[in-house]
PDB file of C-alpha atoms in Angstrom:
ATOM      1  CA  UNK A 201     -83.353  -7.299  -7.523  1.00  0.00           C
ATOM      2  CA  UNK A 202     -83.462  -3.748  -6.348  1.00  0.00           C
ATOM      3  CA  UNK A 203     -81.710  -0.912  -8.114  1.00  0.00           C
ATOM      4  CA  UNK A 204     -81.826   2.846  -8.169  1.00  0.00           C
ATOM      5  CA  UNK A 205     -79.983   3.003 -11.472  1.00  0.00           C
ATOM      6  CA  UNK A 206     -81.716   0.883 -14.080  1.00  0.00           C
ATOM      7  CA  UNK A 207     -80.862   1.666 -17.695  1.00  0.00           C
ATOM      8  CA  UNK A 208     -81.265   0.017 -21.095  1.00  0.00           C
ATOM      9  CA  UNK A 209     -78.059  -1.114 -22.734  1.00  0.00           C
ATOM     10  CA  UNK A 210     -76.713   1.158 -25.437  1.00  0.00           C
ATOM     11  CA  UNK A 211     -74.785   0.977 -28.696  1.00  0.00           C
ATOM     12  CA  UNK A 212     -72.400   3.472 -30.317  1.00  0.00           C
ATOM     13  CA  UNK A 213     -74.197   2.825 -33.593  1.00  0.00           C
ATOM     14  CA  UNK A 214     -76.982   5.070 -32.347  1.00  0.00           C
ATOM     15  CA  UNK A 215     -74.651   8.055 -32.570  1.00  0.00           C
ATOM     16  CA  UNK A 216     -73.835   7.183 -36.185  1.00  0.00           C
ATOM     17  CA  UNK A 217     -77.446   6.748 -37.209  1.00  0.00           C
ATOM     18  CA  UNK A 218     -78.305  10.249 -36.015  1.00  0.00           C
ATOM     19  CA  UNK A 219     -75.439  11.897 -37.916  1.00  0.00           C
ATOM     20  CA  UNK A 220     -76.672  14.178 -40.738  1.00  0.00           C
ATOM     21  CA  UNK A 221     -73.285  14.221 -42.496  1.00  0.00           C
ATOM     22  CA  UNK A 222     -70.987  11.234 -41.858  1.00  0.00           C
ATOM     23  CA  UNK A 223     -68.025  12.788 -43.690  1.00  0.00           C
ATOM     24  CA  UNK A 224     -67.941  15.769 -41.330  1.00  0.00           C
ATOM     25  CA  UNK A 225     -69.069  13.905 -38.230  1.00  0.00           C
ATOM     26  CA  UNK A 226     -67.229  14.236 -34.949  1.00  0.00           C
ATOM     27  CA  UNK A 227     -67.922  12.307 -31.714  1.00  0.00           C
ATOM     28  CA  UNK A 228     -70.545  13.693 -29.333  1.00  0.00           C
ATOM     29  CA  UNK A 229     -68.200  14.182 -26.382  1.00  0.00           C
ATOM     30  CA  UNK A 230     -65.022  16.176 -25.844  1.00  0.00           C
ATOM     31  CA  UNK A 231     -62.781  15.498 -22.853  1.00  0.00           C
ATOM     32  CA  UNK A 232     -59.615  17.505 -22.290  1.00  0.00           C
ATOM     33  CA  UNK A 233     -59.465  18.368 -25.962  1.00  0.00           C
ATOM     34  CA  UNK A 234     -59.992  14.774 -27.078  1.00  0.00           C
ATOM     35  CA  UNK A 235     -62.891  13.782 -29.335  1.00  0.00           C
ATOM     36  CA  UNK A 236     -64.556  10.848 -27.612  1.00  0.00           C
ATOM     37  CA  UNK A 237     -67.071   8.309 -28.877  1.00  0.00           C
ATOM     38  CA  UNK A 238     -68.465   6.035 -26.134  1.00  0.00           C
ATOM     39  CA  UNK A 239     -68.154   2.461 -27.389  1.00  0.00           C
ATOM     40  CA  UNK A 240     -70.078   0.657 -24.635  1.00  0.00           C
ATOM     41  CA  UNK A 241     -73.099   1.147 -22.399  1.00  0.00           C
ATOM     42  CA  UNK A 242     -73.158   2.755 -18.961  1.00  0.00           C
ATOM     43  CA  UNK A 243     -70.796   1.153 -16.485  1.00  0.00           C
ATOM     44  CA  UNK A 244     -71.720  -0.147 -13.023  1.00  0.00           C
ATOM     45  CA  UNK A 245     -75.500   0.027 -13.463  1.00  0.00           C
ATOM     46  CA  UNK A 246     -78.330  -2.466 -13.681  1.00  0.00           C
ATOM     47  CA  UNK A 247     -78.603  -3.001 -17.420  1.00  0.00           C
ATOM     48  CA  UNK A 248     -81.723  -4.216 -19.216  1.00  0.00           C
ATOM     49  CA  UNK A 249     -81.073  -5.745 -22.591  1.00  0.00           C
ATOM     50  CA  UNK A 250     -83.478  -7.954 -24.518  1.00  0.00           C
ATOM     51  CA  UNK A 251     -86.356 -10.378 -24.191  1.00  0.00           C
ATOM     52  CA  UNK A 252     -86.767 -12.982 -26.920  1.00  0.00           C
ATOM     53  CA  UNK A 253     -87.741 -15.912 -24.711  1.00  0.00           C
ATOM     54  CA  UNK A 254     -90.223 -14.341 -22.289  1.00  0.00           C
ATOM     55  CA  UNK A 255     -87.682 -13.162 -19.732  1.00  0.00           C
ATOM     56  CA  UNK A 256     -85.646  -9.943 -19.747  1.00  0.00           C
ATOM     57  CA  UNK A 257     -81.872 -10.180 -19.714  1.00  0.00           C
ATOM     58  CA  UNK A 258     -80.943  -8.004 -16.744  1.00  0.00           C
ATOM     59  CA  UNK A 259     -77.373  -7.817 -15.497  1.00  0.00           C
ATOM     60  CA  UNK A 260     -75.040  -5.532 -13.593  1.00  0.00           C
ATOM     61  CA  UNK A 261     -72.633  -3.998 -16.096  1.00  0.00           C
ATOM     62  CA  UNK A 262     -68.958  -3.900 -15.230  1.00  0.00           C
ATOM     63  CA  UNK A 263     -67.040  -0.657 -14.688  1.00  0.00           C
ATOM     64  CA  UNK A 264     -66.658  -0.139 -18.440  1.00  0.00           C
ATOM     65  CA  UNK A 265     -70.220  -1.054 -19.452  1.00  0.00           C
ATOM     66  CA  UNK A 266     -69.671  -4.637 -20.638  1.00  0.00           C
ATOM     67  CA  UNK A 267     -71.599  -7.748 -19.592  1.00  0.00           C
ATOM     68  CA  UNK A 268     -69.115  -9.149 -17.081  1.00  0.00           C
ATOM     69  CA  UNK A 269     -68.675  -9.432 -13.335  1.00  0.00           C
ATOM     70  CA  UNK A 270     -66.845  -6.231 -12.443  1.00  0.00           C
ATOM     71  CA  UNK A 271     -64.279  -8.156 -10.414  1.00  0.00           C
ATOM     72  CA  UNK A 272     -62.829  -9.619 -13.595  1.00  0.00           C
ATOM     73  CA  UNK A 273     -61.015  -6.331 -14.218  1.00  0.00           C
ATOM     74  CA  UNK A 274     -59.039  -6.897 -11.015  1.00  0.00           C
ATOM     75  CA  UNK A 275     -57.234  -9.838 -12.629  1.00  0.00           C
ATOM     76  CA  UNK A 276     -53.673  -9.327 -13.777  1.00  0.00           C
ATOM     77  CA  UNK A 277     -54.316 -10.603 -17.296  1.00  0.00           C
ATOM     78  CA  UNK A 278     -57.117 -12.199 -19.298  1.00  0.00           C
ATOM     79  CA  UNK A 279     -56.769 -15.620 -20.867  1.00  0.00           C
ATOM     80  CA  UNK A 280     -59.682 -15.143 -23.282  1.00  0.00           C
ATOM     81  CA  UNK A 281     -61.599 -12.169 -24.681  1.00  0.00           C
ATOM     82  CA  UNK A 282     -64.759 -12.486 -26.774  1.00  0.00           C
ATOM     83  CA  UNK A 283     -65.154  -9.609 -29.248  1.00  0.00           C
ATOM     84  CA  UNK A 284     -68.157  -8.864 -31.438  1.00  0.00           C
ATOM     85  CA  UNK A 285     -71.775  -7.731 -31.359  1.00  0.00           C
ATOM     86  CA  UNK A 286     -74.753  -9.304 -29.578  1.00  0.00           C
ATOM     87  CA  UNK A 287     -73.342 -12.820 -29.926  1.00  0.00           C
ATOM     88  CA  UNK A 288     -70.350 -11.733 -27.849  1.00  0.00           C
ATOM     89  CA  UNK A 289     -72.446  -9.640 -25.468  1.00  0.00           C
ATOM     90  CA  UNK A 290     -74.706 -12.570 -24.600  1.00  0.00           C
ATOM     91  CA  UNK A 291     -77.935 -11.266 -26.100  1.00  0.00           C
ATOM     92  CA  UNK A 292     -81.172 -12.512 -24.562  1.00  0.00           C
ATOM     93  CA  UNK A 293     -79.485 -15.437 -22.793  1.00  0.00           C
ATOM     94  CA  UNK A 294     -79.578 -15.801 -19.002  1.00  0.00           C
ATOM     95  CA  UNK A 295     -76.543 -14.099 -17.425  1.00  0.00           C
ATOM     96  CA  UNK A 296     -74.807 -17.444 -16.860  1.00  0.00           C
ATOM     97  CA  UNK A 297     -75.466 -18.708 -20.396  1.00  0.00           C
ATOM     98  CA  UNK A 298     -73.771 -16.101 -22.589  1.00  0.00           C
ATOM     99  CA  UNK A 299     -70.700 -17.118 -24.585  1.00  0.00           C
ATOM    100  CA  UNK A 300     -68.211 -15.504 -22.198  1.00  0.00           C
ATOM    101  CA  UNK A 301     -70.054 -16.755 -19.113  1.00  0.00           C
ATOM    102  CA  UNK A 302     -69.963 -20.347 -20.343  1.00  0.00           C
ATOM    103  CA  UNK A 303     -66.263 -20.157 -21.168  1.00  0.00           C
ATOM    104  CA  UNK A 304     -65.665 -18.612 -17.749  1.00  0.00           C
ATOM    105  CA  UNK A 305     -66.730 -21.859 -16.046  1.00  0.00           C
ATOM    106  CA  UNK A 306     -63.604 -23.539 -17.452  1.00  0.00           C
ATOM    107  CA  UNK A 307     -61.387 -20.477 -17.958  1.00  0.00           C
ATOM    108  CA  UNK A 308     -62.150 -17.923 -15.225  1.00  0.00           C
ATOM    109  CA  UNK A 309     -60.109 -15.141 -16.834  1.00  0.00           C
ATOM    110  CA  UNK A 310     -62.556 -14.770 -19.729  1.00  0.00           C
ATOM    111  CA  UNK A 311     -64.035 -11.370 -20.588  1.00  0.00           C
ATOM    112  CA  UNK A 312     -66.779 -10.259 -22.953  1.00  0.00           C
ATOM    113  CA  UNK A 313     -65.948  -7.191 -25.041  1.00  0.00           C
ATOM    114  CA  UNK A 314     -69.197  -7.562 -26.958  1.00  0.00           C
ATOM    115  CA  UNK A 315     -71.343  -4.537 -27.824  1.00  0.00           C
ATOM    116  CA  UNK A 316     -74.642  -5.055 -29.610  1.00  0.00           C
ATOM    117  CA  UNK A 317     -75.344  -3.235 -32.844  1.00  0.00           C
ATOM    118  CA  UNK A 318     -71.687  -2.810 -33.764  1.00  0.00           C
ATOM    119  CA  UNK A 319     -69.826  -3.870 -36.884  1.00  0.00           C
ATOM    120  CA  UNK A 320     -66.160  -4.671 -37.502  1.00  0.00           C
ATOM    121  CA  UNK A 321     -64.850  -1.082 -37.479  1.00  0.00           C
ATOM    122  CA  UNK A 322     -66.476  -0.191 -34.150  1.00  0.00           C
ATOM    123  CA  UNK A 323     -65.375  -3.567 -32.780  1.00  0.00           C
ATOM    124  CA  UNK A 324     -61.797  -2.779 -33.778  1.00  0.00           C
ATOM    125  CA  UNK A 325     -62.181   0.379 -31.723  1.00  0.00           C
ATOM    126  CA  UNK A 326     -63.371  -1.654 -28.736  1.00  0.00           C
ATOM    127  CA  UNK A 327     -60.392  -3.988 -29.119  1.00  0.00           C
ATOM    128  CA  UNK A 328     -57.860  -1.164 -29.294  1.00  0.00           C
ATOM    129  CA  UNK A 329     -59.398   0.800 -26.430  1.00  0.00           C
ATOM    130  CA  UNK A 330     -60.023  -1.995 -23.924  1.00  0.00           C
ATOM    131  CA  UNK A 331     -57.812  -4.904 -25.015  1.00  0.00           C
ATOM    132  CA  UNK A 332     -54.402  -3.523 -24.035  1.00  0.00           C
ATOM    133  CA  UNK A 333     -55.453  -3.017 -20.405  1.00  0.00           C
ATOM    134  CA  UNK A 334     -55.401  -6.763 -19.640  1.00  0.00           C
ATOM    135  CA  UNK A 335     -53.713  -8.114 -22.807  1.00  0.00           C
ATOM    136  CA  UNK A 336     -55.814 -11.275 -23.345  1.00  0.00           C
ATOM    137  CA  UNK A 337     -53.798 -14.232 -24.537  1.00  0.00           C
ATOM    138  CA  UNK A 338     -56.534 -15.327 -26.921  1.00  0.00           C
ATOM    139  CA  UNK A 339     -59.058 -13.050 -28.621  1.00  0.00           C
ATOM    140  CA  UNK A 340     -61.998 -14.653 -30.400  1.00  0.00           C
ATOM    141  CA  UNK A 341     -63.580 -12.156 -32.798  1.00  0.00           C
ATOM    142  CA  UNK A 342     -67.111 -13.278 -33.646  1.00  0.00           C
ATOM    143  CA  UNK A 343     -67.997 -12.284 -37.214  1.00  0.00           C
ATOM    144  CA  UNK A 344     -71.624 -12.765 -38.291  1.00  0.00           C
ATOM    145  CA  UNK A 345     -72.100 -12.730 -42.052  1.00  0.00           C
ATOM    146  CA  UNK A 346     -75.792 -11.892 -41.657  1.00  0.00           C
ATOM    147  CA  UNK A 347     -75.123  -8.196 -41.106  1.00  0.00           C
ATOM    148  CA  UNK A 348     -71.559  -7.420 -40.025  1.00  0.00           C
ATOM    149  CA  UNK A 349     -70.207  -6.474 -43.439  1.00  0.00           C
ATOM    150  CA  UNK A 350     -73.026  -5.401 -45.758  1.00  0.00           C
ATOM    151  CA  UNK A 351     -75.073  -3.598 -43.102  1.00  0.00           C
ATOM    152  CA  UNK A 352     -73.032  -2.534 -40.068  1.00  0.00           C
ATOM    153  CA  UNK A 353     -69.713  -1.999 -41.830  1.00  0.00           C
ATOM    154  CA  UNK A 354     -71.530  -0.341 -44.721  1.00  0.00           C
ATOM    155  CA  UNK A 355     -72.667   2.303 -42.227  1.00  0.00           C
ATOM    156  CA  UNK A 356     -69.401   2.586 -40.293  1.00  0.00           C
ATOM    157  CA  UNK A 357     -67.182   3.003 -43.348  1.00  0.00           C
ATOM    158  CA  UNK A 358     -68.925   6.290 -44.167  1.00  0.00           C
ATOM    159  CA  UNK A 359     -67.316   7.941 -41.101  1.00  0.00           C
ATOM    160  CA  UNK A 360     -63.708   9.073 -41.643  1.00  0.00           C
ATOM    161  CA  UNK A 361     -63.283   9.585 -37.895  1.00  0.00           C
ATOM    162  CA  UNK A 362     -63.887   5.881 -37.251  1.00  0.00           C
ATOM    163  CA  UNK A 363     -61.276   4.907 -39.820  1.00  0.00           C
ATOM    164  CA  UNK A 364     -58.674   6.379 -37.484  1.00  0.00           C
ATOM    165  CA  UNK A 365     -58.826   3.078 -35.615  1.00  0.00           C
ATOM    166  CA  UNK A 366     -57.006   1.581 -38.594  1.00  0.00           C
ATOM    167  CA  UNK A 367     -53.988   3.707 -37.656  1.00  0.00           C
ATOM    168  CA  UNK A 368     -51.525   1.609 -35.621  1.00  0.00           C
ATOM    169  CA  UNK A 369     -51.113   4.063 -32.756  1.00  0.00           C
ATOM    170  CA  UNK A 370     -54.628   5.478 -32.573  1.00  0.00           C
ATOM    171  CA  UNK A 371     -56.526   5.189 -29.303  1.00  0.00           C
ATOM    172  CA  UNK A 372     -58.579   7.748 -27.408  1.00  0.00           C
ATOM    173  CA  UNK A 373     -57.813   6.161 -24.038  1.00  0.00           C
ATOM    174  CA  UNK A 374     -61.366   5.220 -23.061  1.00  0.00           C
ATOM    175  CA  UNK A 375     -60.330   3.076 -20.088  1.00  0.00           C
ATOM    176  CA  UNK A 376     -59.086   6.213 -18.358  1.00  0.00           C
ATOM    177  CA  UNK A 377     -62.281   8.134 -19.131  1.00  0.00           C
ATOM    178  CA  UNK A 378     -64.857   5.794 -17.562  1.00  0.00           C
ATOM    179  CA  UNK A 379     -66.258   8.422 -15.131  1.00  0.00           C
ATOM    180  CA  UNK A 380     -66.724  10.972 -17.918  1.00  0.00           C
ATOM    181  CA  UNK A 381     -68.277   8.411 -20.259  1.00  0.00           C
ATOM    182  CA  UNK A 382     -70.660   7.089 -17.626  1.00  0.00           C
ATOM    183  CA  UNK A 383     -71.728  10.594 -16.631  1.00  0.00           C
ATOM    184  CA  UNK A 384     -72.342  11.570 -20.245  1.00  0.00           C
ATOM    185  CA  UNK A 385     -74.354   8.434 -21.030  1.00  0.00           C
ATOM    186  CA  UNK A 386     -76.364   8.698 -17.803  1.00  0.00           C
ATOM    187  CA  UNK A 387     -77.279  12.307 -18.523  1.00  0.00           C
ATOM    188  CA  UNK A 388     -78.239  11.402 -22.066  1.00  0.00           C
ATOM    189  CA  UNK A 389     -80.542   8.629 -20.855  1.00  0.00           C
ATOM    190  CA  UNK A 390     -81.938  10.698 -17.997  1.00  0.00           C
ATOM    191  CA  UNK A 391     -82.803  13.540 -20.359  1.00  0.00           C
ATOM    192  CA  UNK A 392     -84.954  11.065 -22.275  1.00  0.00           C
ATOM    193  CA  UNK A 393     -86.685   9.908 -19.112  1.00  0.00           C
ATOM    194  CA  UNK A 394     -85.428   6.338 -19.151  1.00  0.00           C
ATOM    195  CA  UNK A 395     -83.283   6.172 -15.989  1.00  0.00           C
ATOM    196  CA  UNK A 396     -84.450   5.310 -12.488  1.00  0.00           C
ATOM    197  CA  UNK A 397     -85.358   2.444 -10.200  1.00  0.00           C
ATOM    198  CA  UNK A 398     -86.431  -0.990 -11.345  1.00  0.00           C
ATOM    199  CA  UNK A 399     -89.565  -1.113  -9.208  1.00  0.00           C
ATOM    200  CA  UNK A 400     -90.744   2.264 -10.493  1.00  0.00           C
ATOM    201  CA  UNK A 401     -89.784   2.036 -14.139  1.00  0.00           C
ATOM    202  CA  UNK A 402     -89.958  -1.485 -15.535  1.00  0.00           C
ATOM    203  CA  UNK A 403     -93.775  -1.514 -15.715  1.00  0.00           C
ATOM    204  CA  UNK A 404     -94.132   2.083 -16.887  1.00  0.00           C
ATOM    205  CA  UNK A 405     -91.499   2.102 -19.602  1.00  0.00           C
ATOM    206  CA  UNK A 406     -91.753  -1.477 -20.829  1.00  0.00           C
ATOM    207  CA  UNK A 407     -92.732  -0.121 -24.237  1.00  0.00           C
ATOM    208  CA  UNK A 408     -89.475   1.783 -24.366  1.00  0.00           C
ATOM    209  CA  UNK A 409     -87.525  -1.321 -23.410  1.00  0.00           C
ATOM    210  CA  UNK A 410     -89.154  -3.241 -26.230  1.00  0.00           C
ATOM    211  CA  UNK A 411     -87.751  -0.754 -28.720  1.00  0.00           C
ATOM    212  CA  UNK A 412     -84.506   0.240 -27.016  1.00  0.00           C
ATOM    213  CA  UNK A 413     -83.307  -2.762 -25.001  1.00  0.00           C
ATOM    214  CA  UNK A 414     -84.214  -5.171 -27.798  1.00  0.00           C
ATOM    215  CA  UNK A 415     -82.697  -2.708 -30.284  1.00  0.00           C
ATOM    216  CA  UNK A 416     -85.795  -2.873 -32.478  1.00  0.00           C
ATOM    217  CA  UNK A 417     -85.523   0.786 -33.369  1.00  0.00           C
ATOM    218  CA  UNK A 418     -81.865   0.281 -34.232  1.00  0.00           C
ATOM    219  CA  UNK A 419     -82.706  -2.763 -36.323  1.00  0.00           C
ATOM    220  CA  UNK A 420     -85.350  -0.850 -38.220  1.00  0.00           C
ATOM    221  CA  UNK A 421     -82.955   2.018 -38.929  1.00  0.00           C
ATOM    222  CA  UNK A 422     -80.318  -0.439 -40.153  1.00  0.00           C
ATOM    223  CA  UNK A 423     -82.838  -2.217 -42.352  1.00  0.00           C
ATOM    224  CA  UNK A 424     -82.520  -5.460 -40.443  1.00  0.00           C
ATOM    225  CA  UNK A 425     -86.230  -6.260 -40.572  1.00  0.00           C
ATOM    226  CA  UNK A 426     -85.842  -7.124 -44.244  1.00  0.00           C
ATOM    227  CA  UNK A 427     -82.955  -8.077 -46.501  1.00  0.00           C
ATOM    228  CA  UNK A 428     -80.558  -5.109 -46.555  1.00  0.00           C
ATOM    229  CA  UNK A 429     -78.576  -3.976 -49.560  1.00  0.00           C
ATOM    230  CA  UNK A 430     -75.492  -6.006 -50.322  1.00  0.00           C
ATOM    231  CA  UNK A 431     -72.605  -3.560 -50.056  1.00  0.00           C
ATOM    232  CA  UNK A 432     -69.567  -5.587 -49.054  1.00  0.00           C
ATOM    233  CA  UNK A 433     -66.211  -3.830 -48.701  1.00  0.00           C
ATOM    234  CA  UNK A 434     -63.917  -6.822 -48.346  1.00  0.00           C
ATOM    235  CA  UNK A 435     -60.773  -4.707 -48.669  1.00  0.00           C
ATOM    236  CA  UNK A 436     -61.796  -2.660 -45.649  1.00  0.00           C
ATOM    237  CA  UNK A 437     -62.776  -5.785 -43.731  1.00  0.00           C
ATOM    238  CA  UNK A 438     -59.367  -7.311 -44.454  1.00  0.00           C
ATOM    239  CA  UNK A 439     -57.636  -4.125 -43.255  1.00  0.00           C
ATOM    240  CA  UNK A 440     -59.691  -4.172 -40.042  1.00  0.00           C
ATOM    241  CA  UNK A 441     -58.793  -7.773 -39.265  1.00  0.00           C
ATOM    242  CA  UNK A 442     -55.142  -7.112 -40.116  1.00  0.00           C
ATOM    243  CA  UNK A 443     -54.993  -4.194 -37.670  1.00  0.00           C
ATOM    244  CA  UNK A 444     -56.769  -6.294 -35.059  1.00  0.00           C
ATOM    245  CA  UNK A 445     -54.233  -9.082 -35.539  1.00  0.00           C
ATOM    246  CA  UNK A 446     -51.331  -6.626 -35.296  1.00  0.00           C
ATOM    247  CA  UNK A 447     -52.797  -5.099 -32.133  1.00  0.00           C
ATOM    248  CA  UNK A 448     -53.266  -8.431 -30.367  1.00  0.00           C
ATOM    249  CA  UNK A 449     -49.888  -9.813 -31.423  1.00  0.00           C
ATOM    250  CA  UNK A 450     -48.246  -6.611 -30.210  1.00  0.00           C
ATOM    251  CA  UNK A 451     -49.087  -7.569 -26.616  1.00  0.00           C
ATOM    252  CA  UNK A 452     -48.200 -11.221 -27.185  1.00  0.00           C
ATOM    253  CA  UNK A 453     -51.693 -12.551 -27.834  1.00  0.00           C
ATOM    254  CA  UNK A 454     -53.359 -14.507 -30.618  1.00  0.00           C
ATOM    255  CA  UNK A 455     -56.404 -13.416 -32.617  1.00  0.00           C
ATOM    256  CA  UNK A 456     -58.902 -15.891 -34.057  1.00  0.00           C
ATOM    257  CA  UNK A 457     -61.818 -14.791 -36.244  1.00  0.00           C
ATOM    258  CA  UNK A 458     -64.867 -16.993 -35.635  1.00  0.00           C
ATOM    259  CA  UNK A 459     -67.100 -17.067 -38.706  1.00  0.00           C
ATOM    260  CA  UNK A 460     -70.817 -17.243 -37.936  1.00  0.00           C
ATOM    261  CA  UNK A 461     -72.694 -17.948 -41.196  1.00  0.00           C
ATOM    262  CA  UNK A 462     -76.200 -16.817 -42.020  1.00  0.00           C
ATOM    263  CA  UNK A 463     -78.235 -19.894 -42.860  1.00  0.00           C
ATOM    264  CA  UNK A 464     -79.019 -20.094 -46.588  1.00  0.00           C
ATOM    265  CA  UNK A 465     -82.652 -19.320 -47.204  1.00  0.00           C
ATOM    266  CA  UNK A 466     -83.085 -17.946 -43.681  1.00  0.00           C
ATOM    267  CA  UNK A 467     -80.899 -14.852 -43.852  1.00  0.00           C
ATOM    268  CA  UNK A 468     -83.784 -12.399 -44.070  1.00  0.00           C
ATOM    269  CA  UNK A 469     -85.425 -13.943 -41.011  1.00  0.00           C
ATOM    270  CA  UNK A 470     -82.134 -13.821 -39.129  1.00  0.00           C
ATOM    271  CA  UNK A 471     -81.783 -10.123 -39.920  1.00  0.00           C
ATOM    272  CA  UNK A 472     -85.036  -9.472 -38.097  1.00  0.00           C
ATOM    273  CA  UNK A 473     -84.109 -11.279 -34.898  1.00  0.00           C
ATOM    274  CA  UNK A 474     -80.451 -10.344 -34.470  1.00  0.00           C
ATOM    275  CA  UNK A 475     -78.615  -7.060 -34.495  1.00  0.00           C
TER     276      UNK A 475
END
């Protein structure tokens, strides 16, 4: 593989973690008067994610920054969309072994809308921003009890701006802002010295990849290397799923929440190896 644009995958949670005051937080980007929070990684680049089996997950991101063949967005409509965090993104699995990739062998019009490090509120944003473009007939929302509610949602609920995604008509219109989002994210990465060619950079910034691409720094900040506090806002979670259901049904689709339990007695270990 040869690439002149190799970048680690990103997560919008990083913007939240760096916010000094969640209540007065606004997104880091403004486009034509709109406050914009990027919800995915950089689109149309060679993306380096994680290595938990001895081999890096490296894939070409689609035009919006997801882990899909870009050509999938040329389809008229999707049959299946997989929504969620790293489980939906295909973390650390070979490119042809992720959840969406495996479903795609039987149902070609299957897309991953997974973004690592996100919780239900950010995932609702992903659904409302990118779902309507191809109106998937079935949306499978992967919910992992190990961190989605008492860790990720516990962070996200502190940001009033994010709660706007609970409003029926709220959307920033991210699908129409892909060039601006990609330029912003590229510049942000380049300013930190992490962009470039694979042959030049993989050996020299492997230490960075171990903390960024594997999201170890993010996990540490979220407290995922030990048992996090148990703050569980079930009312907010119910409202998020209800708005997701309304959104999908509005375009004639069906939403199914897939519950992924944390194994009893192993939850703390799971926190340290998943985002």
